[in-house]
């Protein structure tokens, strides 16, 4: 690594090497720990190759240079094995991992069995490019865990769920006070969703012609592992009192649910807006053709998260790249046959 | 339920052609302050059915929206303030949304409208 730094072109090093600039080194070992004397010994070896003439400032340096060592190929957590390597670079930006701790699920008063873990909810929002002022929709809002992450990013949030117990009633916390999706936003000092609805994605109650209004749709569709999907059911039955009637539901097959989701995204997202969702997959049987497509949407990313030897899920990111064309969408759906 | 939501909804009953806008049956109205964000308002204004918003705001007791969107609306602070109040600060807490075609009432309870259909409406 020292040789690489030495041979790195001088004119590219020069902007950070002058006497008027402060800097520091940070040493990190991936898969182990380094004691302070070992870190110092390592840093001392860098003095020659880098030729930095500036002042060392450990508290507020203008530039931070990282040395990252990977020396533990046996600890891979399911990732591909990597040989021992050294990385050296200047920090241009850093992620704020403290929010993961702040938003971790066990600290929340209102949770469900399928609440999205905080780190993954933030990753989903990053994939969806959620930022200040974005309008973000989750059609399976549940306890609001994805929208909480979006609201932290400064987004306007909008949620729907077929299950009223989740979005309205909530439950009692340990102290006996009522908690629900709204209290999850209040507890973090985040603005409330601009809208919460009890509605069915299969029969989304949005006005015809409402298009290109959302910046992102981020969700975890129900797929029968921990919570099966339901949709409202057509029956030959007229309820006596519509105000109190609880309508019957049918199972909502994953293929049908995803077709509805992609079509809603194709219609409601602005051009450049993103759909981010989880698709279940069985390792060993998965093939990329399983990822549903739509003429208005382009696949941007498809990442596997291994959950167990028998089960994984894939984080799918799609971007709207063409305007919604009803006849093109219908022709596409007809050609691809009934959803599986 | 804020009126930005009302402005996006229509009656999902099968076969309904003119399910927008829902007429509002007012039970309880609340006003809650929200951060004023002119960038968001400029972005959302072209997506809003203005006539429906104005009528809905009036039914909740707010009659300060002009009859039509004024010229130069996106730079008109007084208009943006009124739009902000109508879209994001007025809430229908209790009441119903009534389909203009079928008269079907969808209840709004604790600020959440229930738009699920019944078996004979799908």
Short mmCIF file of C-alpha atoms in Angstrom, two decimals:
data_model
loop_
_atom_site.label_atom_id
_atom_site.label_comp_id
_atom_site.label_asym_id
_atom_site.label_seq_id
_atom_site.Cartn_x
_atom_site.Cartn_y
_atom_site.Cartn_z
CA UNK A 1 0.00 0.00 0.00
CA UNK A 2 2.86 2.38 0.83
CA UNK A 3 4.30 1.76 -2.64
CA UNK A 4 0.95 2.57 -4.24
CA UNK A 5 0.73 5.85 -2.32
CA UNK A 6 4.32 6.74 -3.25
CA UNK A 7 3.70 6.12 -6.95
CA UNK A 8 0.33 7.94 -6.98
CA UNK A 9 0.74 11.05 -9.23
CA UNK A 10 2.14 13.99 -7.27
CA UNK A 11 -0.21 16.56 -8.83
CA UNK A 12 -3.19 14.59 -7.46
CA UNK A 13 -1.71 14.44 -3.96
CA UNK A 14 -0.54 18.07 -3.94
CA UNK A 15 -3.94 19.75 -3.27
CA UNK A 16 -4.09 18.02 0.15
CA UNK A 17 -0.42 18.08 1.02
CA UNK A 18 0.36 21.80 1.45
CA UNK A 19 1.47 23.31 4.77
CA UNK A 20 -1.73 25.31 5.36
CA UNK A 21 -4.00 22.24 5.50
CA UNK A 22 -4.86 20.14 8.52
CA UNK A 23 -5.41 16.42 8.31
CA UNK A 24 -5.58 13.21 10.26
CA UNK A 25 -5.42 9.49 9.60
CA UNK A 26 -8.01 6.99 10.75
CA UNK A 27 -7.07 3.31 10.84
CA UNK A 28 -9.72 0.62 10.82
CA UNK A 29 -9.38 -3.13 10.81
CA UNK A 30 -12.27 -5.09 9.32
CA UNK A 31 -12.83 -8.29 11.24
CA UNK A 32 -10.70 -7.45 14.28
CA UNK A 33 -9.38 -4.66 16.49
CA UNK A 34 -6.13 -2.70 16.54
CA UNK A 35 -4.67 -1.29 19.76
CA UNK A 36 -3.67 2.38 19.79
CA UNK A 37 0.14 1.70 19.68
CA UNK A 38 -0.40 -0.55 16.64
CA UNK A 39 -2.45 2.20 14.95
CA UNK A 40 0.26 4.78 15.68
CA UNK A 41 2.96 2.48 14.32
CA UNK A 42 0.94 2.01 11.19
CA UNK A 43 0.30 5.73 10.74
CA UNK A 44 4.02 6.49 11.18
CA UNK A 45 4.77 4.34 8.15
CA UNK A 46 2.51 6.59 6.05
CA UNK A 47 4.55 9.74 6.64
CA UNK A 48 7.09 8.99 3.92
CA UNK A 49 4.75 7.90 1.13
CA UNK A 50 2.14 10.65 1.63
CA UNK A 51 4.51 13.65 1.99
CA UNK A 52 1.77 15.62 3.78
CA UNK A 53 3.28 18.88 5.06
CA UNK A 54 0.17 20.21 6.81
CA UNK A 55 -0.75 20.23 10.49
CA UNK A 56 -2.18 17.15 12.20
CA UNK A 57 -5.54 17.93 13.81
CA UNK A 58 -7.33 15.03 15.46
CA UNK A 59 -10.47 16.99 16.39
CA UNK A 60 -11.40 19.08 13.34
CA UNK A 61 -9.17 18.18 10.41
CA UNK A 62 -9.87 19.60 6.98
CA UNK A 63 -9.10 16.20 5.49
CA UNK A 64 -9.53 12.72 6.88
CA UNK A 65 -7.54 9.89 5.30
CA UNK A 66 -8.67 6.36 5.99
CA UNK A 67 -6.70 3.17 6.06
CA UNK A 68 -9.02 0.19 6.06
CA UNK A 69 -7.51 -3.26 6.45
CA UNK A 70 -9.39 -6.45 5.68
CA UNK A 71 -7.61 -9.40 7.29
CA UNK A 72 -10.33 -11.77 8.40
CA UNK A 73 -11.46 -13.83 5.42
CA UNK A 74 -13.09 -16.45 7.64
CA UNK A 75 -15.63 -13.97 9.06
CA UNK A 76 -17.74 -13.27 6.02
CA UNK A 77 -21.35 -13.23 7.27
CA UNK A 78 -22.45 -14.85 4.04
CA UNK A 79 -20.59 -12.35 1.85
CA UNK A 80 -18.02 -13.55 -0.70
CA UNK A 81 -14.63 -14.26 0.82
CA UNK A 82 -12.09 -11.48 0.35
CA UNK A 83 -8.33 -11.85 0.54
CA UNK A 84 -6.37 -9.67 2.95
CA UNK A 85 -6.36 -6.17 1.50
CA UNK A 86 -5.48 -2.59 2.36
CA UNK A 87 -7.52 0.41 1.27
CA UNK A 88 -6.41 4.02 1.48
CA UNK A 89 -8.51 7.05 0.61
CA UNK A 90 -9.69 10.51 1.47
CA UNK A 91 -13.09 10.82 3.14
CA UNK A 92 -15.43 12.84 0.91
CA UNK A 93 -18.67 12.02 2.77
CA UNK A 94 -19.74 9.82 5.64
CA UNK A 95 -22.98 8.11 6.55
CA UNK A 96 -24.61 8.83 9.88
CA UNK A 97 -25.08 5.45 11.48
CA UNK A 98 -26.24 6.95 14.78
CA UNK A 99 -29.78 7.21 13.39
CA UNK A 100 -29.98 3.39 13.26
CA UNK A 101 -29.63 3.24 17.03
CA UNK A 102 -32.07 6.08 17.53
CA UNK A 103 -34.73 4.46 15.38
CA UNK A 104 -34.18 0.80 16.30
CA UNK A 105 -37.46 -1.07 16.62
CA UNK A 106 -37.20 -2.25 20.25
CA UNK A 107 -37.30 1.39 21.37
CA UNK A 108 -40.69 1.96 19.68
CA UNK A 109 -43.94 1.81 21.56
CA UNK A 110 -45.98 0.53 18.62
CA UNK A 111 -44.78 -2.45 16.62
CA UNK A 112 -46.23 -5.24 14.53
CA UNK A 113 -44.81 -8.63 13.53
CA UNK A 114 -43.70 -7.29 10.13
CA UNK A 115 -42.45 -3.78 11.08
CA UNK A 116 -39.47 -2.96 8.86
CA UNK A 117 -36.21 -2.78 10.82
CA UNK A 118 -34.86 0.75 10.99
CA UNK A 119 -31.62 0.24 9.06
CA UNK A 120 -33.44 -1.46 6.18
CA UNK A 121 -36.15 1.22 6.15
CA UNK A 122 -33.44 3.87 5.75
CA UNK A 123 -31.71 1.84 3.01
CA UNK A 124 -35.05 1.56 1.19
CA UNK A 125 -35.55 5.33 1.45
CA UNK A 126 -32.01 5.92 0.14
CA UNK A 127 -32.68 3.61 -2.82
CA UNK A 128 -35.87 5.59 -3.48
CA UNK A 129 -33.90 8.88 -3.33
CA UNK A 130 -36.26 10.17 -0.64
CA UNK A 131 -35.24 13.68 0.33
CA UNK A 132 -36.61 16.90 1.84
CA UNK A 133 -40.01 17.71 0.34
CA UNK A 134 -40.50 14.34 -1.42
CA UNK A 135 -44.02 12.92 -1.39
CA UNK A 136 -43.72 9.24 -0.43
CA UNK A 137 -46.48 6.60 -0.43
CA UNK A 138 -46.59 3.24 1.36
CA UNK A 139 -49.68 1.22 0.35
CA UNK A 140 -48.99 -1.34 3.14
CA UNK A 141 -48.23 1.19 5.87
CA UNK A 142 -48.82 -1.11 8.87
CA UNK A 143 -47.11 0.42 11.88
CA UNK A 144 -45.51 3.10 9.68
CA UNK A 145 -41.90 1.96 10.04
CA UNK A 146 -40.94 2.77 6.43
CA UNK A 147 -42.69 6.14 6.47
CA UNK A 148 -41.00 7.04 9.78
CA UNK A 149 -37.65 6.71 7.98
CA UNK A 150 -38.96 8.78 5.06
CA UNK A 151 -40.23 11.46 7.44
CA UNK A 152 -36.80 11.59 9.10
CA UNK A 153 -35.44 12.51 5.64
CA UNK A 154 -37.93 15.40 5.51
CA UNK A 155 -40.47 13.75 3.21
CA UNK A 156 -44.22 14.23 3.16
CA UNK A 157 -45.64 10.77 3.83
CA UNK A 158 -48.82 9.09 2.76
CA UNK A 159 -49.96 5.64 3.89
CA UNK A 160 -52.74 3.17 3.23
CA UNK A 161 -53.59 -0.20 4.69
CA UNK A 162 -56.46 -2.61 4.29
CA UNK A 163 -56.31 -3.43 8.00
CA UNK A 164 -57.92 -0.80 10.21
CA UNK A 165 -56.55 -2.35 13.40
CA UNK A 166 -53.08 -1.36 12.33
CA UNK A 167 -53.61 2.21 11.30
CA UNK A 168 -56.34 3.39 13.62
CA UNK A 169 -56.75 1.44 16.81
CA UNK A 170 -53.18 0.40 17.49
CA UNK A 171 -52.75 -1.14 20.92
CA UNK A 172 -51.85 -0.28 24.50
CA UNK A 173 -48.21 0.13 25.47
CA UNK A 174 -46.66 -1.14 28.71
CA UNK A 175 -48.02 1.86 30.62
CA UNK A 176 -51.54 1.35 29.28
CA UNK A 177 -51.65 4.38 26.96
CA UNK A 178 -52.99 3.91 23.43
CA UNK A 179 -50.31 3.73 20.76
CA UNK A 180 -50.76 3.58 16.99
CA UNK A 181 -49.03 4.56 13.78
CA UNK A 182 -49.49 8.27 14.67
CA UNK A 183 -47.74 7.98 18.04
CA UNK A 184 -44.69 6.46 16.28
CA UNK A 185 -44.28 9.77 14.39
CA UNK A 186 -44.97 11.88 17.50
CA UNK A 187 -42.47 9.91 19.60
CA UNK A 188 -39.67 10.88 17.20
CA UNK A 189 -40.86 14.48 16.84
CA UNK A 190 -41.60 13.89 13.16
CA UNK A 191 -44.47 15.50 11.26
CA UNK A 192 -47.58 13.34 10.92
CA UNK A 193 -48.31 11.70 7.55
CA UNK A 194 -50.21 14.04 5.23
CA UNK A 195 -52.68 11.22 4.73
CA UNK A 196 -53.63 7.84 6.16
CA UNK A 197 -56.31 5.77 4.49
CA UNK A 198 -58.00 2.48 4.96
CA UNK A 199 -57.89 1.28 1.38
CA UNK A 200 -57.12 -1.70 -0.81
CA UNK A 201 -54.28 -1.49 -3.35
CA UNK A 202 -56.34 -3.74 -5.64
CA UNK A 203 -59.06 -1.08 -5.76
CA UNK A 204 -57.13 2.07 -5.03
CA UNK A 205 -59.64 4.90 -4.44
CA UNK A 206 -57.69 7.55 -6.35
CA UNK A 207 -59.29 9.81 -8.89
CA UNK A 208 -58.88 8.94 -12.56
CA UNK A 209 -56.25 11.15 -14.14
CA UNK A 210 -54.24 11.54 -10.92
CA UNK A 211 -50.75 10.92 -12.31
CA UNK A 212 -47.14 11.93 -11.68
CA UNK A 213 -47.87 13.16 -8.17
CA UNK A 214 -45.53 10.98 -6.07
CA UNK A 215 -41.74 11.07 -5.78
CA UNK A 216 -41.50 7.56 -4.38
CA UNK A 217 -43.43 4.44 -3.42
CA UNK A 218 -41.60 2.44 -0.74
CA UNK A 219 -43.16 -0.67 0.75
CA UNK A 220 -42.91 -4.25 1.93
CA UNK A 221 -45.78 -6.09 0.23
CA UNK A 222 -47.50 -8.82 2.27
CA UNK A 223 -46.44 -12.18 0.91
CA UNK A 224 -47.66 -14.84 3.17
CA UNK A 225 -44.54 -15.60 5.20
CA UNK A 226 -45.44 -13.60 8.26
CA UNK A 227 -48.55 -11.76 6.99
CA UNK A 228 -50.57 -12.91 4.00
CA UNK A 229 -52.09 -10.33 1.68
CA UNK A 230 -55.83 -9.72 1.61
CA UNK A 231 -58.04 -7.84 -0.84
CA UNK A 232 -61.71 -6.94 -0.67
CA UNK A 233 -63.95 -9.67 -2.04
CA UNK A 234 -66.80 -9.46 -4.55
CA UNK A 235 -69.84 -11.44 -3.34
CA UNK A 236 -73.54 -11.54 -4.06
CA UNK A 237 -74.42 -9.93 -0.74
CA UNK A 238 -75.81 -6.54 0.24
CA UNK A 239 -75.03 -5.42 3.78
CA UNK A 240 -77.88 -4.00 5.86
CA UNK A 241 -75.82 -1.25 7.51
CA UNK A 242 -72.84 0.04 5.53
CA UNK A 243 -71.55 2.13 8.46
CA UNK A 244 -70.89 -0.93 10.63
CA UNK A 245 -70.42 -3.68 8.04
CA UNK A 246 -67.05 -5.45 8.00
CA UNK A 247 -66.46 -6.58 4.42
CA UNK A 248 -65.16 -10.04 3.55
CA UNK A 249 -61.67 -10.36 2.09
CA UNK A 250 -60.03 -12.84 -0.27
CA UNK A 251 -56.37 -13.87 -0.33
CA UNK A 252 -54.30 -11.47 -2.43
CA UNK A 253 -51.87 -13.54 -4.50
CA UNK A 254 -48.37 -12.12 -4.70
CA UNK A 255 -48.35 -11.90 -8.51
CA UNK A 256 -51.60 -9.96 -8.57
CA UNK A 257 -50.46 -7.73 -5.72
CA UNK A 258 -47.19 -6.90 -7.52
CA UNK A 259 -48.97 -6.21 -10.80
CA UNK A 260 -51.23 -3.75 -8.97
CA UNK A 261 -48.21 -2.22 -7.23
CA UNK A 262 -46.21 -1.71 -10.43
CA UNK A 263 -49.22 -0.32 -12.25
CA UNK A 264 -49.91 2.14 -9.40
CA UNK A 265 -46.22 3.17 -9.49
CA UNK A 266 -46.29 3.59 -13.27
CA UNK A 267 -49.31 5.84 -12.91
CA UNK A 268 -48.57 7.83 -9.76
CA UNK A 269 -44.80 8.41 -9.82
CA UNK A 270 -43.32 11.42 -11.54
CA UNK A 271 -40.80 10.65 -14.27
CA UNK A 272 -37.58 9.79 -12.41
CA UNK A 273 -39.55 8.81 -9.30
CA UNK A 274 -38.79 5.43 -7.77
CA UNK A 275 -40.54 2.29 -6.59
CA UNK A 276 -38.67 0.32 -3.91
CA UNK A 277 -40.06 -2.93 -2.48
CA UNK A 278 -39.13 -6.38 -1.24
CA UNK A 279 -39.71 -9.47 -3.35
CA UNK A 280 -39.55 -12.88 -1.66
CA UNK A 281 -37.18 -15.40 -3.24
CA UNK A 282 -36.05 -18.93 -2.57
CA UNK A 283 -32.26 -19.27 -2.84
CA UNK A 284 -31.38 -21.83 -5.48
CA UNK A 285 -34.70 -21.53 -7.31
CA UNK A 286 -34.71 -17.78 -7.96
CA UNK A 287 -34.25 -16.55 -11.51
CA UNK A 288 -34.15 -12.89 -12.58
CA UNK A 289 -37.27 -13.35 -14.77
CA UNK A 290 -39.29 -13.57 -11.55
CA UNK A 291 -38.86 -9.83 -11.05
CA UNK A 292 -42.03 -8.24 -12.46
CA UNK A 293 -41.68 -5.60 -15.16
CA UNK A 294 -43.78 -2.72 -16.52
CA UNK A 295 -43.42 -0.71 -19.75
CA UNK A 296 -43.19 2.58 -17.81
CA UNK A 297 -40.63 1.34 -15.25
CA UNK A 298 -36.94 0.46 -15.54
CA UNK A 299 -35.16 -1.85 -13.11
CA UNK A 300 -32.36 0.04 -11.36
CA UNK A 301 -31.20 -2.42 -8.70
CA UNK A 302 -31.95 -5.94 -7.48
CA UNK A 303 -30.15 -6.91 -4.26
CA UNK A 304 -30.51 -10.13 -2.31
CA UNK A 305 -30.83 -10.20 1.46
CA UNK A 306 -30.29 -13.74 2.76
CA UNK A 307 -32.62 -14.43 5.69
CA UNK A 308 -32.08 -18.16 6.12
CA UNK A 309 -30.90 -21.12 4.06
CA UNK A 310 -34.42 -21.61 2.73
CA UNK A 311 -35.57 -18.05 2.35
CA UNK A 312 -34.30 -14.72 1.14
CA UNK A 313 -35.80 -11.50 -0.12
CA UNK A 314 -34.68 -9.12 -2.83
CA UNK A 315 -34.79 -5.36 -2.58
CA UNK A 316 -36.08 -4.20 -5.95
CA UNK A 317 -35.56 -0.61 -7.11
CA UNK A 318 -37.36 0.62 -10.23
CA UNK A 319 -37.44 4.07 -11.77
CA UNK A 320 -40.26 5.55 -13.83
CA UNK A 321 -38.70 6.28 -17.20
CA UNK A 322 -41.76 6.76 -19.43
CA UNK A 323 -45.17 8.38 -19.07
CA UNK A 324 -48.11 6.13 -18.19
CA UNK A 325 -49.87 4.84 -21.27
CA UNK A 326 -53.05 2.91 -20.40
CA UNK A 327 -53.18 0.93 -23.65
CA UNK A 328 -49.47 0.02 -23.48
CA UNK A 329 -49.88 -1.14 -19.88
CA UNK A 330 -52.95 -3.22 -20.76
CA UNK A 331 -51.27 -4.74 -23.81
CA UNK A 332 -48.25 -5.63 -21.68
CA UNK A 333 -50.39 -7.25 -18.99
CA UNK A 334 -52.41 -9.20 -21.58
CA UNK A 335 -49.23 -10.43 -23.27
CA UNK A 336 -47.63 -11.53 -19.99
CA UNK A 337 -50.71 -13.57 -19.02
CA UNK A 338 -52.47 -13.86 -15.67
CA UNK A 339 -50.24 -13.03 -12.68
CA UNK A 340 -48.80 -16.06 -10.88
CA UNK B 1 -57.95 13.78 6.96
CA UNK B 2 -56.33 16.75 5.28
CA UNK B 3 -57.83 18.15 2.11
CA UNK B 4 -54.75 17.18 0.07
CA UNK B 5 -55.99 13.61 0.62
CA UNK B 6 -59.59 14.51 -0.22
CA UNK B 7 -58.34 16.02 -3.48
CA UNK B 8 -56.77 12.73 -4.59
CA UNK B 9 -59.63 10.39 -3.70
CA UNK B 10 -62.57 9.20 -5.71
CA UNK B 11 -65.21 6.55 -5.21
CA UNK B 12 -63.76 3.10 -6.09
CA UNK B 13 -67.14 1.35 -6.53
CA UNK B 14 -67.13 -0.75 -9.69
CA UNK B 15 -68.81 1.01 -12.62
CA UNK B 16 -68.84 4.49 -11.05
CA UNK B 17 -67.89 7.10 -13.67
CA UNK B 18 -68.10 10.37 -11.72
CA UNK B 19 -66.85 9.47 -8.27
CA UNK B 20 -64.92 12.75 -7.80
CA UNK B 21 -64.97 14.89 -5.79
CA UNK B 22 -66.46 13.40 -2.66
CA UNK B 23 -68.97 15.69 -0.97
CA UNK B 24 -67.92 16.17 2.65
CA UNK B 25 -70.32 15.46 5.48
CA UNK B 26 -68.85 17.36 8.39
CA UNK B 27 -68.89 15.93 11.89
CA UNK B 28 -65.83 17.43 13.56
CA UNK B 29 -63.17 19.70 12.04
CA UNK B 30 -59.73 20.41 13.53
CA UNK B 31 -57.03 22.92 12.56
CA UNK B 32 -53.40 21.95 13.17
CA UNK B 33 -50.46 24.12 12.26
CA UNK B 34 -48.06 22.65 9.70
CA UNK B 35 -44.70 23.98 8.46
CA UNK B 36 -45.16 26.36 5.53
CA UNK B 37 -43.17 25.02 2.57
CA UNK B 38 -43.66 27.07 -0.61
CA UNK B 39 -41.46 24.68 -2.66
CA UNK B 40 -43.81 21.79 -1.93
CA UNK B 41 -46.87 23.94 -2.66
CA UNK B 42 -45.46 25.01 -6.04
CA UNK B 43 -44.77 21.36 -6.85
CA UNK B 44 -48.20 20.11 -5.82
CA UNK B 45 -50.38 22.94 -7.18
CA UNK B 46 -50.45 21.67 -10.80
CA UNK B 47 -51.63 18.27 -9.49
CA UNK B 48 -54.52 19.74 -7.49
CA UNK B 49 -58.11 19.92 -8.78
CA UNK B 50 -58.54 23.48 -7.60
CA UNK B 51 -62.34 23.76 -7.82
CA UNK B 52 -62.75 20.63 -5.70
CA UNK B 53 -60.26 21.93 -3.14
CA UNK B 54 -62.00 25.28 -2.88
CA UNK B 55 -65.42 23.67 -2.39
CA UNK B 56 -64.03 21.21 0.18
CA UNK B 57 -62.33 24.02 2.14
CA UNK B 58 -65.57 25.99 2.12
CA UNK B 59 -67.47 22.98 3.49
CA UNK B 60 -64.95 22.89 6.36
CA UNK B 61 -65.56 26.60 7.02
CA UNK B 62 -62.55 28.11 5.21
CA UNK B 63 -63.70 30.47 2.45
CA UNK B 64 -60.48 32.44 1.78
CA UNK B 65 -59.41 30.66 -1.41
CA UNK B 66 -60.05 32.84 -4.51
CA UNK B 67 -62.47 31.52 -7.12
CA UNK B 68 -59.67 30.68 -9.54
CA UNK B 69 -55.91 30.24 -9.17
CA UNK B 70 -54.53 33.80 -9.49
CA UNK B 71 -51.95 34.66 -12.12
CA UNK B 72 -48.43 34.33 -10.76
CA UNK B 73 -49.81 32.07 -8.01
CA UNK B 74 -46.46 30.41 -7.33
CA UNK B 75 -44.97 33.76 -6.20
CA UNK B 76 -48.13 35.07 -4.51
CA UNK B 77 -47.45 34.72 -0.79
CA UNK B 78 -51.01 35.43 0.36
CA UNK B 79 -52.36 32.82 -2.05
CA UNK B 80 -49.73 30.23 -1.07
CA UNK B 81 -50.55 30.79 2.62
CA UNK B 82 -54.25 30.20 1.93
CA UNK B 83 -53.43 27.14 -0.21
CA UNK B 84 -51.18 25.79 2.56
CA UNK B 85 -53.92 26.23 5.14
CA UNK B 86 -56.54 24.57 2.94
CA UNK B 87 -54.37 21.63 1.86
CA UNK B 88 -52.39 20.83 4.98
CA UNK B 89 -53.83 22.48 8.10
CA UNK B 90 -57.58 21.78 7.93
CA UNK B 91 -58.58 18.29 9.07
CA UNK B 92 -61.82 16.40 8.86
CA UNK B 93 -61.66 14.39 12.09
CA UNK B 94 -65.14 12.85 12.04
CA UNK B 95 -67.66 12.74 9.23
CA UNK B 96 -68.11 11.07 5.89
CA UNK B 97 -67.15 11.28 2.24
CA UNK B 98 -70.21 10.99 0.04
CA UNK B 99 -69.95 9.67 -3.53
CA UNK B 100 -71.47 12.25 -5.91
CA UNK B 101 -72.81 9.50 -8.19
CA UNK B 102 -74.15 6.79 -5.89
CA UNK B 103 -74.57 8.66 -2.61
CA UNK B 104 -72.55 5.93 -0.80
CA UNK B 105 -71.11 7.29 2.46
CA UNK B 106 -67.54 6.37 3.37
CA UNK B 107 -67.03 7.14 7.06
CA UNK B 108 -64.14 9.24 8.33
CA UNK B 109 -63.23 8.25 11.85
CA UNK B 110 -60.33 9.67 13.91
CA UNK B 111 -59.16 11.40 10.74
CA UNK B 112 -58.91 8.22 8.68
CA UNK B 113 -61.35 7.63 5.82
CA UNK B 114 -62.43 4.04 5.28
CA UNK B 115 -62.59 3.48 1.52
CA UNK B 116 -62.90 -0.29 1.57
CA UNK B 117 -65.68 -1.58 -0.61
CA UNK B 118 -68.36 -4.00 0.44
CA UNK B 119 -68.97 -7.34 -1.26
CA UNK B 120 -71.67 -6.00 -3.62
CA UNK B 121 -69.57 -2.98 -4.72
CA UNK B 122 -66.44 -4.72 -6.08
#
